[in-house]
JSON list of C-alpha atoms in Angstrom, two decimals:
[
{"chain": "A", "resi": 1, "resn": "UNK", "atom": "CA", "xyz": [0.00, 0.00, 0.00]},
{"chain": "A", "resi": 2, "resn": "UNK", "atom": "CA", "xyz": [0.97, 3.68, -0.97]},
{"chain": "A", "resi": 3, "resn": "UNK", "atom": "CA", "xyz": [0.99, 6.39, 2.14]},
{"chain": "A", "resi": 4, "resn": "UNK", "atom": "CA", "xyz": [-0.10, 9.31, 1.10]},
{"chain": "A", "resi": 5, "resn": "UNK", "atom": "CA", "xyz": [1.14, 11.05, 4.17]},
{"chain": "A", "resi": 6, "resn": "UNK", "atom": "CA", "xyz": [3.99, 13.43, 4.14]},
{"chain": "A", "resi": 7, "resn": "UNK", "atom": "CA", "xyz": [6.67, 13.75, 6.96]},
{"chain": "A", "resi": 8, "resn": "UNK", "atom": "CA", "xyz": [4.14, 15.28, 9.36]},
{"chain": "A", "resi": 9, "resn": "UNK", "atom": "CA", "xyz": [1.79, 12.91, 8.73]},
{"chain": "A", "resi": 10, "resn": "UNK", "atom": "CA", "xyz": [-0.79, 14.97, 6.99]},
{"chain": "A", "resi": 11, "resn": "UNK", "atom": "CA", "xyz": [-2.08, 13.99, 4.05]},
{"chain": "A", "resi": 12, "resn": "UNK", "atom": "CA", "xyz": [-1.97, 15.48, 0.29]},
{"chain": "A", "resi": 13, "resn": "UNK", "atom": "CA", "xyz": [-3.53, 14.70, -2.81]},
{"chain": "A", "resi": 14, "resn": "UNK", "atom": "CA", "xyz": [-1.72, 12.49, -5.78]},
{"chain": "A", "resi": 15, "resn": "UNK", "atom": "CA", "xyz": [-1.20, 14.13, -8.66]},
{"chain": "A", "resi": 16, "resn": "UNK", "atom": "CA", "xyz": [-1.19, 13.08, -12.51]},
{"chain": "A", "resi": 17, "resn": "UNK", "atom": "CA", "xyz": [-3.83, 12.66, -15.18]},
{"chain": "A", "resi": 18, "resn": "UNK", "atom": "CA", "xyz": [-6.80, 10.52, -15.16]},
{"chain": "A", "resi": 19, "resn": "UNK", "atom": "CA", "xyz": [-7.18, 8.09, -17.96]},
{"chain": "A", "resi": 20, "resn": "UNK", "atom": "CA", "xyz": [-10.22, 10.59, -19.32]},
{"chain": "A", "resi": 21, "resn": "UNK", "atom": "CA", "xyz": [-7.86, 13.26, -19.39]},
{"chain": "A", "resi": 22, "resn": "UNK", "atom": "CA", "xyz": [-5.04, 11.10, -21.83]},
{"chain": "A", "resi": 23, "resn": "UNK", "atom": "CA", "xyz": [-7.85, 9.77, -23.82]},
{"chain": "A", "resi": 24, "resn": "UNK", "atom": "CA", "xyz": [-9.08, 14.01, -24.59]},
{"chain": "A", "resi": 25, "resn": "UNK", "atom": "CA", "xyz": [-5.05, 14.76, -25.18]},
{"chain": "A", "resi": 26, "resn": "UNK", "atom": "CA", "xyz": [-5.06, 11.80, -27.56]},
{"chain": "A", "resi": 27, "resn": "UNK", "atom": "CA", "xyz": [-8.19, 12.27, -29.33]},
{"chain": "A", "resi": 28, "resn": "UNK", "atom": "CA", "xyz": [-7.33, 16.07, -30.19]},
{"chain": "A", "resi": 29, "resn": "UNK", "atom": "CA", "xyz": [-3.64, 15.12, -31.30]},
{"chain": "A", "resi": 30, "resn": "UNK", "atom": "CA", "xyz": [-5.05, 12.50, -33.92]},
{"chain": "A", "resi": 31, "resn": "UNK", "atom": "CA", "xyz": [-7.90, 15.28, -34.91]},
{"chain": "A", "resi": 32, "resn": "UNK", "atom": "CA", "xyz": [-4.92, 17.37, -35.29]},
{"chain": "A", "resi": 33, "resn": "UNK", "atom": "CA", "xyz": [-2.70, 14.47, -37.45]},
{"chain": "A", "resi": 34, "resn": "UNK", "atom": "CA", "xyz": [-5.88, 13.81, -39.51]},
{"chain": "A", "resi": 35, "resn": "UNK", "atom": "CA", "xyz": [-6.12, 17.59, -40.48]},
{"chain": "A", "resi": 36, "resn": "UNK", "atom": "CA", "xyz": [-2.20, 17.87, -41.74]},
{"chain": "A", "resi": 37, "resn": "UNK", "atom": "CA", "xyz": [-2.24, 14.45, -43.25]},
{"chain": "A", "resi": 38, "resn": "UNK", "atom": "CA", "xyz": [-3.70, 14.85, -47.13]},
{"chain": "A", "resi": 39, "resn": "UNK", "atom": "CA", "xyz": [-1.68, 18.22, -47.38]},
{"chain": "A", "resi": 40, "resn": "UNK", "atom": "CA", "xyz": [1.32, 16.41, -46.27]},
{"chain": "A", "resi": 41, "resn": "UNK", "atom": "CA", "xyz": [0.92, 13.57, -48.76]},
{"chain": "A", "resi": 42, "resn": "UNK", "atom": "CA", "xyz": [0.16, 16.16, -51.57]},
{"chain": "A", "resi": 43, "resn": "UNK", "atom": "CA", "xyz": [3.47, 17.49, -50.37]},
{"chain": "A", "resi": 44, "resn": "UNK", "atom": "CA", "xyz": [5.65, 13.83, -50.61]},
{"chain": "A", "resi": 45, "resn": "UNK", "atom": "CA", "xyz": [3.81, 13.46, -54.15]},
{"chain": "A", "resi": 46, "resn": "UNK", "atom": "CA", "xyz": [4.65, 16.69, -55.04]},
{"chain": "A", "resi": 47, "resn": "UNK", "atom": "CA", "xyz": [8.75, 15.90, -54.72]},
{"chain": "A", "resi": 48, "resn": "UNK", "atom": "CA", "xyz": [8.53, 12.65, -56.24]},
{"chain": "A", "resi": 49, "resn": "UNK", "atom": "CA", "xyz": [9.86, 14.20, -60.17]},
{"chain": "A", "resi": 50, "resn": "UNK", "atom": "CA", "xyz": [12.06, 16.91, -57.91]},
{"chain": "A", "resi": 51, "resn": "UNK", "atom": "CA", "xyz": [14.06, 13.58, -56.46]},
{"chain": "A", "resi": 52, "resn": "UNK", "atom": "CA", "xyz": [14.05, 11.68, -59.34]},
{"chain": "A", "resi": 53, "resn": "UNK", "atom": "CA", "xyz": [15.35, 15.02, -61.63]},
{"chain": "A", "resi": 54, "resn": "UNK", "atom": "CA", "xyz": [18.06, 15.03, -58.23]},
{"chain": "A", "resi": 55, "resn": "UNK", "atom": "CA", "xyz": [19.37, 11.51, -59.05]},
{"chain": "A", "resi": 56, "resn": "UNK", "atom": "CA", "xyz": [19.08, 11.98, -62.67]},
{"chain": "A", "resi": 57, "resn": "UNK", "atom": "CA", "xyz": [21.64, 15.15, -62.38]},
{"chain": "A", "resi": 58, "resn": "UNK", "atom": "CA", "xyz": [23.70, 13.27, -59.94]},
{"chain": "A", "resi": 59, "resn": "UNK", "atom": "CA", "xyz": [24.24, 10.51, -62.35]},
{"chain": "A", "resi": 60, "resn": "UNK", "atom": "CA", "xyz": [25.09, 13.40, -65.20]},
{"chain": "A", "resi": 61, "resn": "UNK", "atom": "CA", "xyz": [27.84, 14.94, -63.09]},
{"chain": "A", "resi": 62, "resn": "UNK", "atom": "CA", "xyz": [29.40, 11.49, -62.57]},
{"chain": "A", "resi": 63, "resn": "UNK", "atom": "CA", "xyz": [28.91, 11.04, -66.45]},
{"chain": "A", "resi": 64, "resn": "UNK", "atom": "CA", "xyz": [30.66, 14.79, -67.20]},
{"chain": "A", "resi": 65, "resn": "UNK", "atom": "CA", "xyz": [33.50, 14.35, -64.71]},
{"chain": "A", "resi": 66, "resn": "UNK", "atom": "CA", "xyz": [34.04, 10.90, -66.09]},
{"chain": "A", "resi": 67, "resn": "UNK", "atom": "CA", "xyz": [34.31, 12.47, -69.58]},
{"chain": "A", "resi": 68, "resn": "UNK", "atom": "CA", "xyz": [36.67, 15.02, -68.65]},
{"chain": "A", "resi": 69, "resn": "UNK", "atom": "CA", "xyz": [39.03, 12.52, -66.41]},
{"chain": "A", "resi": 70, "resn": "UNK", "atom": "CA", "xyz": [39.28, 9.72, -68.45]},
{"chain": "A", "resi": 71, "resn": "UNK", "atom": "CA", "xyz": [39.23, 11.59, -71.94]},
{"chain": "A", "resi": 72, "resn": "UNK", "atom": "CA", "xyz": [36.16, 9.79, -73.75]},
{"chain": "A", "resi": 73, "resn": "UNK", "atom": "CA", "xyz": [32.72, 10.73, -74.41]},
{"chain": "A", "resi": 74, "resn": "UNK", "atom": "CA", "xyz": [29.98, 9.62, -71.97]},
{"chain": "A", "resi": 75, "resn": "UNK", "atom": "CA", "xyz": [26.36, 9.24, -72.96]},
{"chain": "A", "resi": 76, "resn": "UNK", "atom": "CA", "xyz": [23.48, 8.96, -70.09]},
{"chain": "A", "resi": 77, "resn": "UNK", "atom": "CA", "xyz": [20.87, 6.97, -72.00]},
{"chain": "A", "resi": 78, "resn": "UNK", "atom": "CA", "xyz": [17.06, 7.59, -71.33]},
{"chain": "A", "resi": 79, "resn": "UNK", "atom": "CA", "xyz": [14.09, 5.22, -72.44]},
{"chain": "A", "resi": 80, "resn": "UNK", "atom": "CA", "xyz": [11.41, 7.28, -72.45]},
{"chain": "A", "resi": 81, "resn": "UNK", "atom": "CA", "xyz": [9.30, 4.05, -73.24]},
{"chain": "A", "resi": 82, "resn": "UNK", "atom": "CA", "xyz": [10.41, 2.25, -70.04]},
{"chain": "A", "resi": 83, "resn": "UNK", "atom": "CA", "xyz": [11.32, 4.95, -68.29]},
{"chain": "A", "resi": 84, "resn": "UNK", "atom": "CA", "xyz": [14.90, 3.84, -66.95]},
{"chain": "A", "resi": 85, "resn": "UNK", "atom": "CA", "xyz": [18.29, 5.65, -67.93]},
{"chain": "A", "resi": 86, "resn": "UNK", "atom": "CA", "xyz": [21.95, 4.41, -67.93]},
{"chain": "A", "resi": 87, "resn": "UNK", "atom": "CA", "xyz": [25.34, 5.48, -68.56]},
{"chain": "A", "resi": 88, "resn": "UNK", "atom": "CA", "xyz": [27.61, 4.51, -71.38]},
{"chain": "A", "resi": 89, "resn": "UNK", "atom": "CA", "xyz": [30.77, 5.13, -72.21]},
{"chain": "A", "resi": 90, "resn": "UNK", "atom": "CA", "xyz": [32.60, 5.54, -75.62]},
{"chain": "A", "resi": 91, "resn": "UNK", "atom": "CA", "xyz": [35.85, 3.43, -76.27]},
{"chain": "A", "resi": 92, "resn": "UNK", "atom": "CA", "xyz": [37.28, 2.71, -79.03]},
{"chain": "A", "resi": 93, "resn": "UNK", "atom": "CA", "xyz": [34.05, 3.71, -81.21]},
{"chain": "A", "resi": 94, "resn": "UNK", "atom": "CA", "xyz": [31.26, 1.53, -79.27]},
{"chain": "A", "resi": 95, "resn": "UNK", "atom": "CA", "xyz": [29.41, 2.82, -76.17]},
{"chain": "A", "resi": 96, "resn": "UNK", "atom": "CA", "xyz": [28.93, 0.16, -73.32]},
{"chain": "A", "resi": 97, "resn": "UNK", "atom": "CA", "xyz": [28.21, 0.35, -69.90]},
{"chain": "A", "resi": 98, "resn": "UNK", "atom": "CA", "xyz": [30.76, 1.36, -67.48]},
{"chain": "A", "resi": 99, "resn": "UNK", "atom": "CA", "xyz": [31.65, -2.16, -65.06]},
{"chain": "A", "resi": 100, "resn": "UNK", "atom": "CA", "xyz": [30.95, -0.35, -61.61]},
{"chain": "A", "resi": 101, "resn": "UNK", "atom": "CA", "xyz": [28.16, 1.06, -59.58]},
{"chain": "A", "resi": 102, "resn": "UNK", "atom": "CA", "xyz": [27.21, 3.75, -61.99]},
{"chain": "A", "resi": 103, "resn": "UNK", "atom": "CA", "xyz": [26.76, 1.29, -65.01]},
{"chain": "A", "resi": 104, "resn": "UNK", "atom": "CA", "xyz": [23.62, -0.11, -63.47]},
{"chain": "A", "resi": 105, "resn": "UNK", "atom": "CA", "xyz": [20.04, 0.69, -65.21]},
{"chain": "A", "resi": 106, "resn": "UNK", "atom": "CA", "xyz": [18.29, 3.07, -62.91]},
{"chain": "A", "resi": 107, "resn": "UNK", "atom": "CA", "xyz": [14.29, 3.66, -63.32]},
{"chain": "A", "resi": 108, "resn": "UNK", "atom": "CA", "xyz": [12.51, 6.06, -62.53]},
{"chain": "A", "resi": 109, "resn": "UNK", "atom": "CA", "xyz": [9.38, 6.18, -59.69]},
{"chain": "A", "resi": 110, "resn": "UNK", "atom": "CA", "xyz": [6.52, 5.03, -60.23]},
{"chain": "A", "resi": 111, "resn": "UNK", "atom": "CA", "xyz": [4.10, 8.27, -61.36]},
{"chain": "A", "resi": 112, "resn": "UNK", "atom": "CA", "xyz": [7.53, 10.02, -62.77]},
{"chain": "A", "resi": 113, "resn": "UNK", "atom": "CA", "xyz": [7.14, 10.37, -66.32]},
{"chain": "A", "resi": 114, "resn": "UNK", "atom": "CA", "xyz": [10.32, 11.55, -68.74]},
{"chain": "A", "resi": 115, "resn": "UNK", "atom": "CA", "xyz": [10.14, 13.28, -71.84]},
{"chain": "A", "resi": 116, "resn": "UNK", "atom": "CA", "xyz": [12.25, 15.33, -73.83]},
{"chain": "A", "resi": 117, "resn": "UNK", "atom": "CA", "xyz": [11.60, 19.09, -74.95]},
{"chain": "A", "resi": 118, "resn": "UNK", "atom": "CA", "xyz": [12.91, 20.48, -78.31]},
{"chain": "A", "resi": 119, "resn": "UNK", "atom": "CA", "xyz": [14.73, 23.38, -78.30]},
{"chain": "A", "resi": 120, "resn": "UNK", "atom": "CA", "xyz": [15.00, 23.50, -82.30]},
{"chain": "A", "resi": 121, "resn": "UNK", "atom": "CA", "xyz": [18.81, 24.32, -81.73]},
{"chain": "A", "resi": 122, "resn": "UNK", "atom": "CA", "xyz": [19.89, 21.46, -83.45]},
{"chain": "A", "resi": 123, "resn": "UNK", "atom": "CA", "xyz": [21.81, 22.70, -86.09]},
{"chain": "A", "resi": 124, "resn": "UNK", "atom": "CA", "xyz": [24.93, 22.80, -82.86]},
{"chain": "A", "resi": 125, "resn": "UNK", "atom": "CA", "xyz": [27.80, 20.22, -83.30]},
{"chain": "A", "resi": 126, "resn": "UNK", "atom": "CA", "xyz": [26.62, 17.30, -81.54]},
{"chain": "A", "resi": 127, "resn": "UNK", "atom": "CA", "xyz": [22.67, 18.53, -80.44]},
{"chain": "A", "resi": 128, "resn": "UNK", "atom": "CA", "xyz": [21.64, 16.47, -83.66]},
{"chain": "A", "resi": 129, "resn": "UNK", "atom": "CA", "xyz": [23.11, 13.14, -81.64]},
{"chain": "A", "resi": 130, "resn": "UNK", "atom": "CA", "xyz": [21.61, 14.51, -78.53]},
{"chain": "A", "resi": 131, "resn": "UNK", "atom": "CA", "xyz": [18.02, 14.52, -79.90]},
{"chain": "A", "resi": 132, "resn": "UNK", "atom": "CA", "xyz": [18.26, 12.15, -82.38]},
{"chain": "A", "resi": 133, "resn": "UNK", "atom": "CA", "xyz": [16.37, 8.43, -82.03]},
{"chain": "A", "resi": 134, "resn": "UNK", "atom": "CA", "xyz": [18.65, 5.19, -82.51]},
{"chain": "A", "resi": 135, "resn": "UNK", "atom": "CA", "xyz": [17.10, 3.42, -85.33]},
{"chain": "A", "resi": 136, "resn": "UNK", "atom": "CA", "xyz": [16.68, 0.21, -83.19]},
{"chain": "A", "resi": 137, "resn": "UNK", "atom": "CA", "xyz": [15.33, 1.59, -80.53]},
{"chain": "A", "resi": 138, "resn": "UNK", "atom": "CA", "xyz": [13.72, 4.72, -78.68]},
{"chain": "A", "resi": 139, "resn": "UNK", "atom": "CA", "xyz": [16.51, 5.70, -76.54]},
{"chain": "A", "resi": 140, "resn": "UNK", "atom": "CA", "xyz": [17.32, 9.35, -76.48]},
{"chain": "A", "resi": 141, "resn": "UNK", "atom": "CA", "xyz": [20.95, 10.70, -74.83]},
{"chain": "A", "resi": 142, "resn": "UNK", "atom": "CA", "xyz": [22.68, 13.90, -72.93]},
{"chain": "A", "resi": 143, "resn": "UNK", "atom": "CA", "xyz": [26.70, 13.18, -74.47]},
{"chain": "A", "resi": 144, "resn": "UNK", "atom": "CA", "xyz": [29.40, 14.58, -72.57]},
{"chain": "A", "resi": 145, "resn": "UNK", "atom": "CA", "xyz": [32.62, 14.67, -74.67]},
{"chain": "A", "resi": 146, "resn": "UNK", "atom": "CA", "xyz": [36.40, 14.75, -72.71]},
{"chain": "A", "resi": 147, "resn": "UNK", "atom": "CA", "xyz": [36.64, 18.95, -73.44]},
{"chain": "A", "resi": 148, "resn": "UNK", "atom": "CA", "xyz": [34.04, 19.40, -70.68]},
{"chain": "A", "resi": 149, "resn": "UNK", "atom": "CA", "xyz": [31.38, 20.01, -73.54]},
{"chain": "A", "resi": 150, "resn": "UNK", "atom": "CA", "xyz": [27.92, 18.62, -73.40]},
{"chain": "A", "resi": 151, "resn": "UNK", "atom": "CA", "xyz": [25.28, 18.00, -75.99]},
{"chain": "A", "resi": 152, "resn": "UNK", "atom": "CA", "xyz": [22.01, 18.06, -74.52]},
{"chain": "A", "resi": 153, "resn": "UNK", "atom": "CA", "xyz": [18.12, 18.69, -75.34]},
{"chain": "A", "resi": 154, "resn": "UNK", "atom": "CA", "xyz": [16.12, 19.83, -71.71]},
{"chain": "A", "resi": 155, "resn": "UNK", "atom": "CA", "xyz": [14.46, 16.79, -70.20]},
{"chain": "A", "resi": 156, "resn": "UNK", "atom": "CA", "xyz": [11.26, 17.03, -68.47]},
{"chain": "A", "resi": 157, "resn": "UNK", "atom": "CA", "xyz": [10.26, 15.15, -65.30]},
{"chain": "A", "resi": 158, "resn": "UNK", "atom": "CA", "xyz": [7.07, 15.21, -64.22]},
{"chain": "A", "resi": 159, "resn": "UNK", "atom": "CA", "xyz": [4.49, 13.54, -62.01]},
{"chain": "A", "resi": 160, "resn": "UNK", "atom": "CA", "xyz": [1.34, 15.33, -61.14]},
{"chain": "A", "resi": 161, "resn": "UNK", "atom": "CA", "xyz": [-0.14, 18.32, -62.62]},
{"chain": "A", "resi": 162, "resn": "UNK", "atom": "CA", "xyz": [1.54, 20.61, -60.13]},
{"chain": "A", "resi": 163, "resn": "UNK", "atom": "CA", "xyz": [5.00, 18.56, -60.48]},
{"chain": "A", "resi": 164, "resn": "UNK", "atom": "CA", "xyz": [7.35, 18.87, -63.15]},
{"chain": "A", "resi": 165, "resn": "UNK", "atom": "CA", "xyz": [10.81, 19.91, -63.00]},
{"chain": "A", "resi": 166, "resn": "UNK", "atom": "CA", "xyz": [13.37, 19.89, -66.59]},
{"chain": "A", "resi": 167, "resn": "UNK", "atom": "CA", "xyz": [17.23, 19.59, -66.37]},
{"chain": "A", "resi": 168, "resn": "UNK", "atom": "CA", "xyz": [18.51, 21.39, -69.10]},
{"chain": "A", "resi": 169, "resn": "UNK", "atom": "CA", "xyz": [22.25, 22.87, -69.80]},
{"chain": "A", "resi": 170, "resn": "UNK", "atom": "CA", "xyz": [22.28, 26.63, -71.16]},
{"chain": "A", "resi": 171, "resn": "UNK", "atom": "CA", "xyz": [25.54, 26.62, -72.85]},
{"chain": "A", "resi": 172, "resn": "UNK", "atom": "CA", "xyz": [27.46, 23.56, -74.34]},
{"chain": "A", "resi": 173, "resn": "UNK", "atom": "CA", "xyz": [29.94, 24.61, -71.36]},
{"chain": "A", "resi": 174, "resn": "UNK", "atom": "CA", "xyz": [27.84, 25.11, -68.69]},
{"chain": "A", "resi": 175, "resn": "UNK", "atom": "CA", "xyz": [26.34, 22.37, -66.12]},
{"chain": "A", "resi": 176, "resn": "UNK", "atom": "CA", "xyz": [23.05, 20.73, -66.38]},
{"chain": "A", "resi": 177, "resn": "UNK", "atom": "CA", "xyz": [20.51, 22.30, -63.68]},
{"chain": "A", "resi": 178, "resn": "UNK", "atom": "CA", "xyz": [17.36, 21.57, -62.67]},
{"chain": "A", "resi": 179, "resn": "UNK", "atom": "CA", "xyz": [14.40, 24.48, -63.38]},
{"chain": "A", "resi": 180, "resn": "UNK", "atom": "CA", "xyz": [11.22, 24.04, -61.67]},
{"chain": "A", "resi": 181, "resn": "UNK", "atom": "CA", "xyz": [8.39, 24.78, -63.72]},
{"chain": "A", "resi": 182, "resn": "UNK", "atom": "CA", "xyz": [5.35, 26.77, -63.07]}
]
């Protein structure tokens, strides 16, 4: 048994909550969770194409600095029909995959679609490459040559009406970026 008398022997009241009390503390926090949850998942939706455009660059930058370092040309492949993208690399003539980490087949998530966006600047050296179609198969590619040039269309990545983001290079000499659009 529990005294509830202090050193003088008086007594005093416990203290603490009362299981009705922690059930109204919990019930508003879950009202409160319930109210914040469908703008919060429109928010995680909303960043699906913005991560996807993220790894996409990443995987360009490797591609460029690979370029530059080793003195070939790089390609980073994209299927818009099955929506995965790759890296190559040029030797010799023929482009194959590179035998490390970075030469596996990435896709992209699920309700992330890619597309490319003309520019009508292909008359460049190399854009004609860039947006050209391989006759065997619809794969489209950004090339980065060992000069630190690229040759490169925009790409667009989007998801829901509200989320598309393109990764396009200004200048043959400049770095991709990633542009949000409206």
């Amino acid at each position: 048994m529990i005294s509830t008398t202090g050193r003088s022997g008086e007594s005093r009241p416990m203290s603490g909550f009362t299981l009705i009390e922690l059930a109204l503390v919990m019930a508003i926090a879950c009202l409160m969770m319930a109210a914040a949850a469908p703008s919060l998942s429109r928010f995680l939706s909303g960043r699906k194409s913005a991560n996807a455009a993220a790894q996409l660059l990443a995987l360009a930058d490797y591609a460029r600095a690979r370029a530059a370092g080793e003195g070939i040309t790089c390609r980073l492949n994209i299927d818009e029909s099955r929506q995965i993208y790759w890296i190559t690399e040029g030797h010799a003539g023929a482009f194959a995959q590179p035998g490390n980490e970075y030469g596996s087949v990435f896709s992209l998530p699920a309700g992330v679609r890619v597309s490319w966006k003309q520019t009508g600047a292909a008359g460049q050296e190399g854009k004609k490459a860039a947006a050209g179609k391989r006759a065997e198969e619809a794969v489209k590619y950004l090339e980065f040559f060992a000069d630190g040039r690229i040759a490169a269309e925009p790409v667009l990545l989007s998801g829901s009406a509200s989320d598309c983001v393109e990764i396009l290079c200004r200048s043959e000499t400049e770095p991709l970026e990633i542009v949000a659009q409206p």
